Each structure stands twice: as C-alpha cells, then as structure tokens.
Short mmCIF file of C-alpha atoms and ligand atoms in Angstrom, two decimals:
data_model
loop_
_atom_site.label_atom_id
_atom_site.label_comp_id
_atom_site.label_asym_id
_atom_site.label_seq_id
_atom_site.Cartn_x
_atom_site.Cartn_y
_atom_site.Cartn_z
CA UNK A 15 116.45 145.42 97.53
CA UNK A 16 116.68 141.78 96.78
CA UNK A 17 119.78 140.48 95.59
CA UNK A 18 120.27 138.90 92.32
CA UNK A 19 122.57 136.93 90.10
CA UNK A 20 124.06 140.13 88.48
CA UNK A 21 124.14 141.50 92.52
CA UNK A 22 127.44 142.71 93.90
CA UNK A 23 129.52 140.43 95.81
CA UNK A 24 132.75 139.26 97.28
CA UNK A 25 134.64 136.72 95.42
CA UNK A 26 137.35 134.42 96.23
CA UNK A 27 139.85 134.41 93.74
CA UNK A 28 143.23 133.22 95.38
CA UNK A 29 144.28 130.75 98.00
CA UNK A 30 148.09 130.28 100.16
CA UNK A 31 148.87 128.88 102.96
CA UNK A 32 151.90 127.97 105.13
CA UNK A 33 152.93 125.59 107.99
CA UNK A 34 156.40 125.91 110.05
CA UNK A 35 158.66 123.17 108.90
CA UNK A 36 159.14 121.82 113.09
CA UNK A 37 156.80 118.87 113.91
CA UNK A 38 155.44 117.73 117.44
CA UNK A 39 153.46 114.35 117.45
CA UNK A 40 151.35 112.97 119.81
CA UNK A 41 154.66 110.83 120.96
CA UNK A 42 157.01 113.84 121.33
CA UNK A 43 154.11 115.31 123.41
CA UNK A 44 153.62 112.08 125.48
CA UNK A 45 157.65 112.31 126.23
CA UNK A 46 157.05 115.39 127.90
CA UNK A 47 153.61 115.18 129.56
CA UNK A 48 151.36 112.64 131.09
CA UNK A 49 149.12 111.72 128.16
CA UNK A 50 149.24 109.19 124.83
CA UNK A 51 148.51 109.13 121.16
CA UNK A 52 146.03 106.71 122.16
CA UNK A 53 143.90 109.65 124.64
CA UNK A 54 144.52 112.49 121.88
CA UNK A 55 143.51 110.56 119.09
CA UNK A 56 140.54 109.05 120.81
CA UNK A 57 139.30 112.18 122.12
CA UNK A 58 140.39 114.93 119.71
CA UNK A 59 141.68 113.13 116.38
CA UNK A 60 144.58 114.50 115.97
CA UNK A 61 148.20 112.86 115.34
CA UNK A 62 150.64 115.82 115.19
CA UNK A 63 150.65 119.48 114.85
CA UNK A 64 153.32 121.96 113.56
CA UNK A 65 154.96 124.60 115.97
CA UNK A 66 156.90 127.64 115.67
CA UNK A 67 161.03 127.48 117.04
CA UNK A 68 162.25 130.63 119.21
CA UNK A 69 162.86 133.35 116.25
CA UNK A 70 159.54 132.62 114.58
CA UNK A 71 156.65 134.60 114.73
CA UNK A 72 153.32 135.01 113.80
CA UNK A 73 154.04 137.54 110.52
CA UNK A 74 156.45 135.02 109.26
CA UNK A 75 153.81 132.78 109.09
CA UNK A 76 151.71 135.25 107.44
CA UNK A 77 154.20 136.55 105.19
CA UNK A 78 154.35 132.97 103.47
CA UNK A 79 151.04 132.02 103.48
CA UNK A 80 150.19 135.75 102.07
CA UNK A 81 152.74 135.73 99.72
CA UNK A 82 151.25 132.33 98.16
CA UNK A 83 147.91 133.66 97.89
CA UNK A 84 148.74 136.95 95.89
CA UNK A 85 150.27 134.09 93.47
CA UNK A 86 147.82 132.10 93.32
CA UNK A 87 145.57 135.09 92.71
CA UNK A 88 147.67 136.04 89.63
CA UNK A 89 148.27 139.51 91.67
CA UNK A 90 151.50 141.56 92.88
CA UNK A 91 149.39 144.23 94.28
CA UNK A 92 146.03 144.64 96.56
CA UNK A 93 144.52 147.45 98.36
CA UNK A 94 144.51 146.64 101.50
CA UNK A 95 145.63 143.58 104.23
CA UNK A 96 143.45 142.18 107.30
CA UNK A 97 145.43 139.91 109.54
CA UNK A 98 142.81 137.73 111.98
CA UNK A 99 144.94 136.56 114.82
CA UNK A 100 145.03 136.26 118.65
CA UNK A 101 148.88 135.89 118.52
CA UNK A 102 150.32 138.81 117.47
CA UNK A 103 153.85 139.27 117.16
CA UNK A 104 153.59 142.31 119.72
CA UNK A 105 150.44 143.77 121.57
CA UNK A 106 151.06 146.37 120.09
CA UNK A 107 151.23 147.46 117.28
CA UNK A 108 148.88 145.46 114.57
CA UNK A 109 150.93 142.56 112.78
CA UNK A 110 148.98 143.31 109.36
CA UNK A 111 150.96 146.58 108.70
CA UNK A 112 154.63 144.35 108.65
CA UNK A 113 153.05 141.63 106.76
CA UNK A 114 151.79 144.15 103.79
CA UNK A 115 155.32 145.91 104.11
CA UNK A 116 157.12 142.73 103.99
CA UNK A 117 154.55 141.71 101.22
CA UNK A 118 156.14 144.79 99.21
CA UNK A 119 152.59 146.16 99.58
CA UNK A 120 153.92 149.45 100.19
CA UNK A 121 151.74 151.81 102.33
CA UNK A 122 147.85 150.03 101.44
CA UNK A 123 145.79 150.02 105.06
CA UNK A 124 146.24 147.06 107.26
CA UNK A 125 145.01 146.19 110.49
CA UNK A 126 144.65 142.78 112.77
CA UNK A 127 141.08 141.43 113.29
CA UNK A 128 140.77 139.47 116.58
CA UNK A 129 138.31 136.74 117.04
CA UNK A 130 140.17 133.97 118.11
CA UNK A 131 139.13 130.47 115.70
CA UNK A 132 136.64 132.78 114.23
CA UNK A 133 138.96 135.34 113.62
CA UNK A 134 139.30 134.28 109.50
CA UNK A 135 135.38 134.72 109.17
CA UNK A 136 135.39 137.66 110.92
CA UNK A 137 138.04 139.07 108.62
CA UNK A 138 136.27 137.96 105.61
CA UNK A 139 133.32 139.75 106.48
CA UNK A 140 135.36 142.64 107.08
CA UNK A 141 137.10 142.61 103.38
CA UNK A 142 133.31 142.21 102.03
CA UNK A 143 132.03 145.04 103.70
CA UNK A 144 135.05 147.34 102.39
CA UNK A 145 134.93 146.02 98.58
CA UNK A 146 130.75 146.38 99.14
CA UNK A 147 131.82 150.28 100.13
CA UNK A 148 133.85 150.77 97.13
CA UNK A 149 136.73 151.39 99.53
CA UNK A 150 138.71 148.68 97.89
CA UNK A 151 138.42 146.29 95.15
CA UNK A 152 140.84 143.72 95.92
CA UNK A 153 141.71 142.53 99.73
CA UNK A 154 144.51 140.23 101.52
CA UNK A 155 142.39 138.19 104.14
CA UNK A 156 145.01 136.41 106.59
CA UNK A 157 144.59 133.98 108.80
CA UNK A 158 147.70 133.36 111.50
CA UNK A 159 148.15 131.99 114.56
CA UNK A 160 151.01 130.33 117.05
CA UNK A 161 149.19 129.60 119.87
CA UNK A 162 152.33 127.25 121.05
CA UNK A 163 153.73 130.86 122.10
CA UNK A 164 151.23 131.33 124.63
CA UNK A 165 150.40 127.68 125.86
CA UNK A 166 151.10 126.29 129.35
CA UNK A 167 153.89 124.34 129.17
CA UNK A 168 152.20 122.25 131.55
CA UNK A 169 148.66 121.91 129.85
CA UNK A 170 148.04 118.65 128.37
CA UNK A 171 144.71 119.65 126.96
CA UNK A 172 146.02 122.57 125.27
CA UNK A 173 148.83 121.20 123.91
CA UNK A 174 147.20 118.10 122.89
CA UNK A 175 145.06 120.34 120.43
CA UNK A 176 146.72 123.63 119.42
CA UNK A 177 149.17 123.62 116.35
CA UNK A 178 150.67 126.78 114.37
CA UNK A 179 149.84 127.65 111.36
CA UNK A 180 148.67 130.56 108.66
CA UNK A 181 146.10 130.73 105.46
CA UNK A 182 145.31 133.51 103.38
CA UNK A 183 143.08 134.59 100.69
CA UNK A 184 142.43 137.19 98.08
CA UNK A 185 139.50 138.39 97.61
CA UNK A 186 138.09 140.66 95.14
CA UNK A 187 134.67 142.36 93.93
CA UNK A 188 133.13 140.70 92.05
CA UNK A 189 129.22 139.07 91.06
CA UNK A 190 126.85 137.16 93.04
CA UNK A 191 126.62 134.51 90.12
CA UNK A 192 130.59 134.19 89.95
CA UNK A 193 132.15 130.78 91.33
CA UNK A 194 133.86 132.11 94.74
CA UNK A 195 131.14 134.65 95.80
CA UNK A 196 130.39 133.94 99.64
CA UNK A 197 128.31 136.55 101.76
CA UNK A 198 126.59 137.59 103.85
CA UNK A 199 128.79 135.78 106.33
CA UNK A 200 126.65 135.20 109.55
CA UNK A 201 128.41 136.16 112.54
CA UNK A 202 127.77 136.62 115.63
CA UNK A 203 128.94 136.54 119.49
CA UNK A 204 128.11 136.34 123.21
CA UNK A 205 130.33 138.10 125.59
CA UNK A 206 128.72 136.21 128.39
CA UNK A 207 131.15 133.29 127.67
CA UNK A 208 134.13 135.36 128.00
CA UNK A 209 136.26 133.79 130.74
CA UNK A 210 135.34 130.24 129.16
CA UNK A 211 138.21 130.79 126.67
CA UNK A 212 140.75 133.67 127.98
CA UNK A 213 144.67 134.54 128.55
CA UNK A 214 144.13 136.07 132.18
CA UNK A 215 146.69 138.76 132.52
CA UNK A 216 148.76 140.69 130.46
CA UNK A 217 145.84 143.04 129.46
CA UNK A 218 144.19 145.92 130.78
CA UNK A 219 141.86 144.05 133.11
CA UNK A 220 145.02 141.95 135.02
CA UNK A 221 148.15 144.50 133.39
CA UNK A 222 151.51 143.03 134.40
CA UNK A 223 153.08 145.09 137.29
CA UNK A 224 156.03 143.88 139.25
CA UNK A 225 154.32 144.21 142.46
CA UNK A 226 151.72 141.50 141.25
CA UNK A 227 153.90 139.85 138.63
CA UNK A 228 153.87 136.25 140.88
CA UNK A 229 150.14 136.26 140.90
CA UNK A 230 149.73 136.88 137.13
CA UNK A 231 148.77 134.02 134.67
CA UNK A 232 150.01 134.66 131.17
CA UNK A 233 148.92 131.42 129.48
CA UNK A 234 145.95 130.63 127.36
CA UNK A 235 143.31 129.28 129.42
CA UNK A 236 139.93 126.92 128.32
CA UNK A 237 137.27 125.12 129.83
CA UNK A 238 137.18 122.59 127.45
CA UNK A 239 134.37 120.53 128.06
CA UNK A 240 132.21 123.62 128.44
CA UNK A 241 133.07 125.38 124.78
CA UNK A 242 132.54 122.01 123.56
CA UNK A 243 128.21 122.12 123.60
CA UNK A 244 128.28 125.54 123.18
CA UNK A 245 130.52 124.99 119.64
CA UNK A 246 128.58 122.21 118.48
CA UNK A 247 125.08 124.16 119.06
CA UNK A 248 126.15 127.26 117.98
CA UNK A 249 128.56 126.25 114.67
CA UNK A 250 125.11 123.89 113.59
CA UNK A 251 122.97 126.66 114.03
CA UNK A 252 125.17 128.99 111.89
CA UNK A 253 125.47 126.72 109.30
CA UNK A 254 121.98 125.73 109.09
CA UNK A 255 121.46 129.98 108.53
CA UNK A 256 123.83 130.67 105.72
CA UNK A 257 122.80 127.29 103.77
CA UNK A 258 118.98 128.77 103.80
CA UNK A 259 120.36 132.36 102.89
CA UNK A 260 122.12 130.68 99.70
CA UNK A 261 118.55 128.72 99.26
CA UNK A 262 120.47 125.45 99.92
CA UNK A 263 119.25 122.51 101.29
CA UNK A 264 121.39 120.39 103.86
CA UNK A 265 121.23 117.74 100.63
CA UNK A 266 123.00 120.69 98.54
CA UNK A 267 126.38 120.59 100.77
CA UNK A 268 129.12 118.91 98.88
CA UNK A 269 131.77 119.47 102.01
CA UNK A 270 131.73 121.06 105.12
CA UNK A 271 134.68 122.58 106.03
CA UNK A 272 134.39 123.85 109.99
CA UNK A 273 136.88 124.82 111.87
CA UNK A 274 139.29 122.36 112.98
CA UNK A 275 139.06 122.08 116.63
CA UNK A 276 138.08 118.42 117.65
CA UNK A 277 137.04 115.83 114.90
CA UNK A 278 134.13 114.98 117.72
CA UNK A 279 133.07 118.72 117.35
CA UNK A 280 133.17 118.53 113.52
CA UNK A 281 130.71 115.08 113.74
CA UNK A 282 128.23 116.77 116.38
CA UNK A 283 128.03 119.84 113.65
CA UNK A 284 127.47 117.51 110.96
CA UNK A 285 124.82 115.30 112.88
CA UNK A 286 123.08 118.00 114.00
CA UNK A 287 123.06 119.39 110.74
CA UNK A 288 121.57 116.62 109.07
CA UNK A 289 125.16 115.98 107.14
CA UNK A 290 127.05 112.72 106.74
CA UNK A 291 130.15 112.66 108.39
CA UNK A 292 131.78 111.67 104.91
CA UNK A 293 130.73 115.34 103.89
CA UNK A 294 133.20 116.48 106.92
CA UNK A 295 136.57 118.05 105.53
CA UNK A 296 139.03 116.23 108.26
CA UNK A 297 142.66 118.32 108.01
CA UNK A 298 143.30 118.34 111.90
CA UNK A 299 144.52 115.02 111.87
CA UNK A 300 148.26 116.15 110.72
CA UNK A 301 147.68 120.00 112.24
CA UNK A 302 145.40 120.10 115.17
CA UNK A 303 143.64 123.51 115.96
CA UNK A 304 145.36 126.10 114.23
CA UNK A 305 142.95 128.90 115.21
CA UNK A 306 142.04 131.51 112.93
CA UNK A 307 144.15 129.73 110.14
CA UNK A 308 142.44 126.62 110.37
CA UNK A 309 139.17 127.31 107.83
CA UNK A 310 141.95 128.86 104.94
CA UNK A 311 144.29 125.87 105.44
CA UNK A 312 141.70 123.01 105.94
CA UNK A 313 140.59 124.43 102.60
CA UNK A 314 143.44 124.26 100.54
CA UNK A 315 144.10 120.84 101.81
CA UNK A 316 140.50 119.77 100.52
CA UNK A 317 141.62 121.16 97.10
CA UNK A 318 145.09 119.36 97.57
CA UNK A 319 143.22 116.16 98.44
CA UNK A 320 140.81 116.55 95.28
CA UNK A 321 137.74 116.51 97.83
CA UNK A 322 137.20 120.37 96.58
CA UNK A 323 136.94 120.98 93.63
CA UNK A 324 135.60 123.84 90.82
CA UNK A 325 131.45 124.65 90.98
CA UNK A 326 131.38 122.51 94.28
CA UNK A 327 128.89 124.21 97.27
CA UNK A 328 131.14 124.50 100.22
CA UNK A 329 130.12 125.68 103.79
CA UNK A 330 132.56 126.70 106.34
CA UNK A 331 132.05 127.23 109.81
CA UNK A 332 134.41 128.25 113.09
CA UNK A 333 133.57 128.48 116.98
CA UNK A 334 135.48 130.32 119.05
CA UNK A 335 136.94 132.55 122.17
CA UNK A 336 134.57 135.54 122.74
CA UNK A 337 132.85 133.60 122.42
CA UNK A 338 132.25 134.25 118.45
CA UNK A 339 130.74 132.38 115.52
CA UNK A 340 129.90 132.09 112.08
CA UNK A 341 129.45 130.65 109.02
CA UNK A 342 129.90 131.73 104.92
CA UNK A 343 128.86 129.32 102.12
CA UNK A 344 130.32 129.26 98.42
CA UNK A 345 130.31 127.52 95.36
CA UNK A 346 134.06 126.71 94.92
CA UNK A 347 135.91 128.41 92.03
CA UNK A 348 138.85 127.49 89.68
CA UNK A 349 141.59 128.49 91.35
CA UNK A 350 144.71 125.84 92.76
CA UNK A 351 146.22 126.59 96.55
CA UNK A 352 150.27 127.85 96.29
N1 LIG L 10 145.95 113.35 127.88
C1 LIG L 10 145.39 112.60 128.86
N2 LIG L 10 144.40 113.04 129.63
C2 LIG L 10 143.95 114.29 129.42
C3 LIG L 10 144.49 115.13 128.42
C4 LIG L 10 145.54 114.61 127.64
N3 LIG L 10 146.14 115.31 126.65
N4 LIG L 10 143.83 116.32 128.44
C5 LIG L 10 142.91 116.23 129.41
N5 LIG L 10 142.99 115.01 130.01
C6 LIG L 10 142.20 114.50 131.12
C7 LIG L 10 141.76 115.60 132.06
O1 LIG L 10 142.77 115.94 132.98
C8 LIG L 10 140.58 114.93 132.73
O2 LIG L 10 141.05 114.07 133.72
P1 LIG L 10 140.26 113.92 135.11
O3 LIG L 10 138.90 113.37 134.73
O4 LIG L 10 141.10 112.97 135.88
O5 LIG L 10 140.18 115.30 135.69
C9 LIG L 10 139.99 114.07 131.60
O6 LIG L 10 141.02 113.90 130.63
C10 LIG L 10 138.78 114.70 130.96
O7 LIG L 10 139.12 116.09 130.69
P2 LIG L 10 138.21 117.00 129.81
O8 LIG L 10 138.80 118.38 129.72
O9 LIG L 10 136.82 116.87 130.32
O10 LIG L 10 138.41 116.25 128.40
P3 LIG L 10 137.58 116.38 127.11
O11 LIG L 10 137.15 115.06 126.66
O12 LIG L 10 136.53 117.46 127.21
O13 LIG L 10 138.69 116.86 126.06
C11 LIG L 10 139.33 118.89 124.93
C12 LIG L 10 139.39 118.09 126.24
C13 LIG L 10 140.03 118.07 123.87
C14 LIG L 10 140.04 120.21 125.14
C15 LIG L 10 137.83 119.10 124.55
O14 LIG L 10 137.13 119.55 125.67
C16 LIG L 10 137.65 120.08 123.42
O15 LIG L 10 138.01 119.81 122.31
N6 LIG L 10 136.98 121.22 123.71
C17 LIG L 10 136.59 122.20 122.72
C18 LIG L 10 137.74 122.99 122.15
C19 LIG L 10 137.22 124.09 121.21
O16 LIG L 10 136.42 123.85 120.34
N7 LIG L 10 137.62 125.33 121.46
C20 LIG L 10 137.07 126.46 120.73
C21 LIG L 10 137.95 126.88 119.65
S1 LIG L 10 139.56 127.14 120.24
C22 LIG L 10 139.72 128.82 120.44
O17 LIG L 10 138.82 129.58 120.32
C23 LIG L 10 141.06 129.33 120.78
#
C-alpha cells in the first residue's frame, strides 16, 4: 500500500534538552594532557564540552531534558519512555524506568535503547513502530549520555571530543501531511566493525573477576581514524536514502543536522552529499560529541539560533559504535525547545 498525505505517521510535537552546568575547555583539557585548543579545534572543531561532577548521572540528565520536552509538548502524561544511551546509570537495570518514575509517569513501559551516537534514531524508530502498532499514541524519546564517566583519563583523543549531555522528544501519532512527521527512519548496522568502537571488559565477553581484574580495560576505546571513512560513507549514503524516500532532492535540504562528532565528518557528509557546508547545523563547537543526545540537542540549538524554523525540510543523520547508522528527514513543525 502506498502511503499518502492522509497516511499514518509519527509526528514530532515537543522538544527539551539539558546540559550539566560544569564546563571543560580545550584549555582546562590542555592543563591536564598533552594537547592544545589549537590541535582540537583544527582537527575536530570543538572549543569546550560540558561534563557531569561525581553525584551526577545519566537519568539526571534525562530527567531534565525529559521533563522540558513533556512542556514543550503541552503534555503531563505519555504512554510510554525509551531512553537511547550507552551510559547507563547501572548495567543493570534499564535507566528509562527511573526517568518515567521520576518524570511522575507512574508505571507506563520504559526501556533503554543502545546504539551508541545512533542510539536517538534508533529510539525514534522504535517509538514509530509502537504508535504505528496502536500500542501507544504518545512516546518520550530520550537521548542521554556521559561518556566522561567511562573515558580514559589518559586519552587525549577521547577527551578532546566527548562531552555530556541529554535531548528528548515527544512524539505522537499523527499524519503523514502534518509538520513534524519523519519515517521511515533508515537504519541500519554492521557488526563486522565491532571492536572499532568498544569498552573492552566489564561485559559478558571480558566479565570483571578479581583473578583477572589487572588485565581488564574498562574505558571506552576508538580507532578514530578508522570510524572516520566509514562515518562519512555510510552517514552520506543514509542521507542520500531518506531524502529520495521523502521525494526530496539534495536542492530541497534547508539544514542538515548530523550527528555531532567532528565538524570534518559533518563537511565530508555534506560534500559527498552534494550540500553546502552553510546547510551544516554546527552545535559541537560549545558541546563536542554528546552521543546519542547530540541529534535532539543540535536541534534545539538550530531552533534557538533561528537557523530552524516552522515548514523547514530538515535531515538528520548519526554514525556510530556497532557500528550503526541512520538517517530520518522532516519538515520542521511549530513547536519552541524548553
Ligand atoms: N591533541 C594532540 N594530539 C592528538 C590528540 C589531541 N587531543 N588526539 C590525538 N592526537 C595525536 C595522536 O596521538 C596522533 O599522534 P601520532 O601521529 O604521533 O601517533 C595524531 O594526533 C593523529 O591521531 P589520529 O587519531 O590519527 O587523529 P585524527 O586526526 O584521526 O583525529 C579523532 C582523532 C578526532 C578522534 C578523529 O579520528 C575522529 O573524529 N574520528 C571519528 C569519531 C567518530 O565519528 N566516532 C563515531 C561516533 S562516536 C561513538 O559512536 C561513541
């Protein structure tokens, strides 16, 4: 069946997001380790990044940003929470459950989604699926991350890049001729690339057991220069698929919006995609990579910055651990970030 304007779809109808107050710039990092604003800027264009202080955890990130988007969604209620994240609070259990009860959601389903910066995609695709189903009619799609919990104190390149942060969204069902509808969202992943991008131990394949405990490596690991092709390539490819789904031409783009990663990642997308760089939503400059919340937050700060704004065709894209991929495309709707 062929969809049409009167179709079912997804619809974004609310938009929160929220940063921890503590600031590290590319001079507080250069204090510590062998680098410069000059090398992070040059290489990865970003000036400073927000990070979580000892007490703070991914939910409370969530929390806020959550709580902002049922607001700016006009709601108190929805029927269910999806929390993407690679940084949960515990490994177990799920952080979603204690964001919806500390949302006052009472006892709606929530779960975690986890794949890593595509993680907020991911999730998206998951709310659509249940609001297609009937299952639900109205959704809580967070992203969250603190990677700066499980960073290498001693990794430059990681720290250079990583920043903590959370988005969220409400979405609802709705039309396929509403402002906000997005889907399908293309996704789509390749195991192969597993180890490129991977905290070593602490799960089942490397558990932590005292009797190995000095061999075990708990930190994020990633071979940079290696995910770098691979994002540019695959994020272009993505994006190129969901603009020819919605029947737009590369012309019809008003902003991309892909994940924040490197702002030499975000040109190769945009080259290869036949895009000016203008068209390029740049928010990593005062965040770096904030991993599954960058797409929600890089969006709000497009609205902030007036580059987004009501009936405008936005494409967002992410790249990540997995490895994983994907891309959704929407024509922006009225609604103001809290
Ligand atoms: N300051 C100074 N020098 C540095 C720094 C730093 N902060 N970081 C690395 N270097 C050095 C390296 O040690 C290396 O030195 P050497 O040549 O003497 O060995 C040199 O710079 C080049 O290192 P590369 O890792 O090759 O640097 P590159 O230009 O590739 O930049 C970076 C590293 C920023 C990580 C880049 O590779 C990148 O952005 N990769 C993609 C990240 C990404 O998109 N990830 C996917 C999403 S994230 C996720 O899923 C969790």
């Amino acid at each position: 069946m062929t969809a049409t304007a009167h179709s079912p779809a997804p619809v974004l109808c609310g938009l929160g997001t929220w940063l921890p107050p503590h600031v590290v710039t590319n001079e507080d990092l250069s204090r510590e380790l062998d680098t410069s604003d000059e090398w992070i800027r040059s290489r990865t264009g970003i000036g400073r990044r927000h990070v979580v202080q000892p007490g703070e955890a991914t939910s409370d990130l969530a929390v806020e940003a959550g709580r902002r988007a049922l607001k700016s969604a006009g709601l108190d209620t929805v029927d269910m929470v999806i929390v993407a994240t690679t940084t949960p609070d515990r490994q177990c259990p799920a952080t979603a459950p204690l964001v919806a009860s500390r949302l006052g959601l009472g006892t709606v389903p929530a779960f975690d989604v986890g794949a890593v910066c595509t993680g907020f995609l991911y999730a998206l695709a998951t709310a659509a699926g249940f609001l297609a189903a009937g299952t639900a009619r109205t959704v809580l799609v967070v992203g969250a991350d603190t990677y700066s919990t499980i960073l290498d104190p001693a990794d430059r390149s990681a720290r250079a890049i990583f920043g903590d942060g959370a988005g969220a969204v409400v979405v609802r069902a709705g039309r396929a001729d509403e402002p906000g509808a997005f889907g399908p969202v293309e996704l789509a992943s390749d195991g192969s690339g597993c180890d490129l991008i991977m905290v070593p131990s602490g799960g089942s394949r490397d558990p932590f057991r005292a009797a190995t405990a000095q061999q075990a490596d708990p930190f994020f690991r990633m071979q940079g220069k290696k995910v770098f092709r691979s994002a540019v390539e695959r994020m272009a490819q993505s994006s190129l698929t969901v603009a020819e789904r919605f029947g737009w031409s590369v012309d019809d783009i008003d902003l991309l919006v892909a994940h924040q990663a490197n702002i030499r990642i975000m040109h190769g997308v945009a080259d290869s995609v036949g895009l000016p760089r203008s068209r390029c939503h740049v928010h990593l400059d005062r965040v770096g990579n904030t991993a599954a919340a960058s797409i929600p937050l890089a969006l709000a700060d497009a609205v902030e910055s007036g580059r987004l704004t009501p009936g405008a065709r936005v494409l967002t894209t992410a790249f990540g651990g997995g490895l994983t991929w994907g891309a959704a495309a929407l024509r922006w709707p009225d609604i103001s970030p809290a």
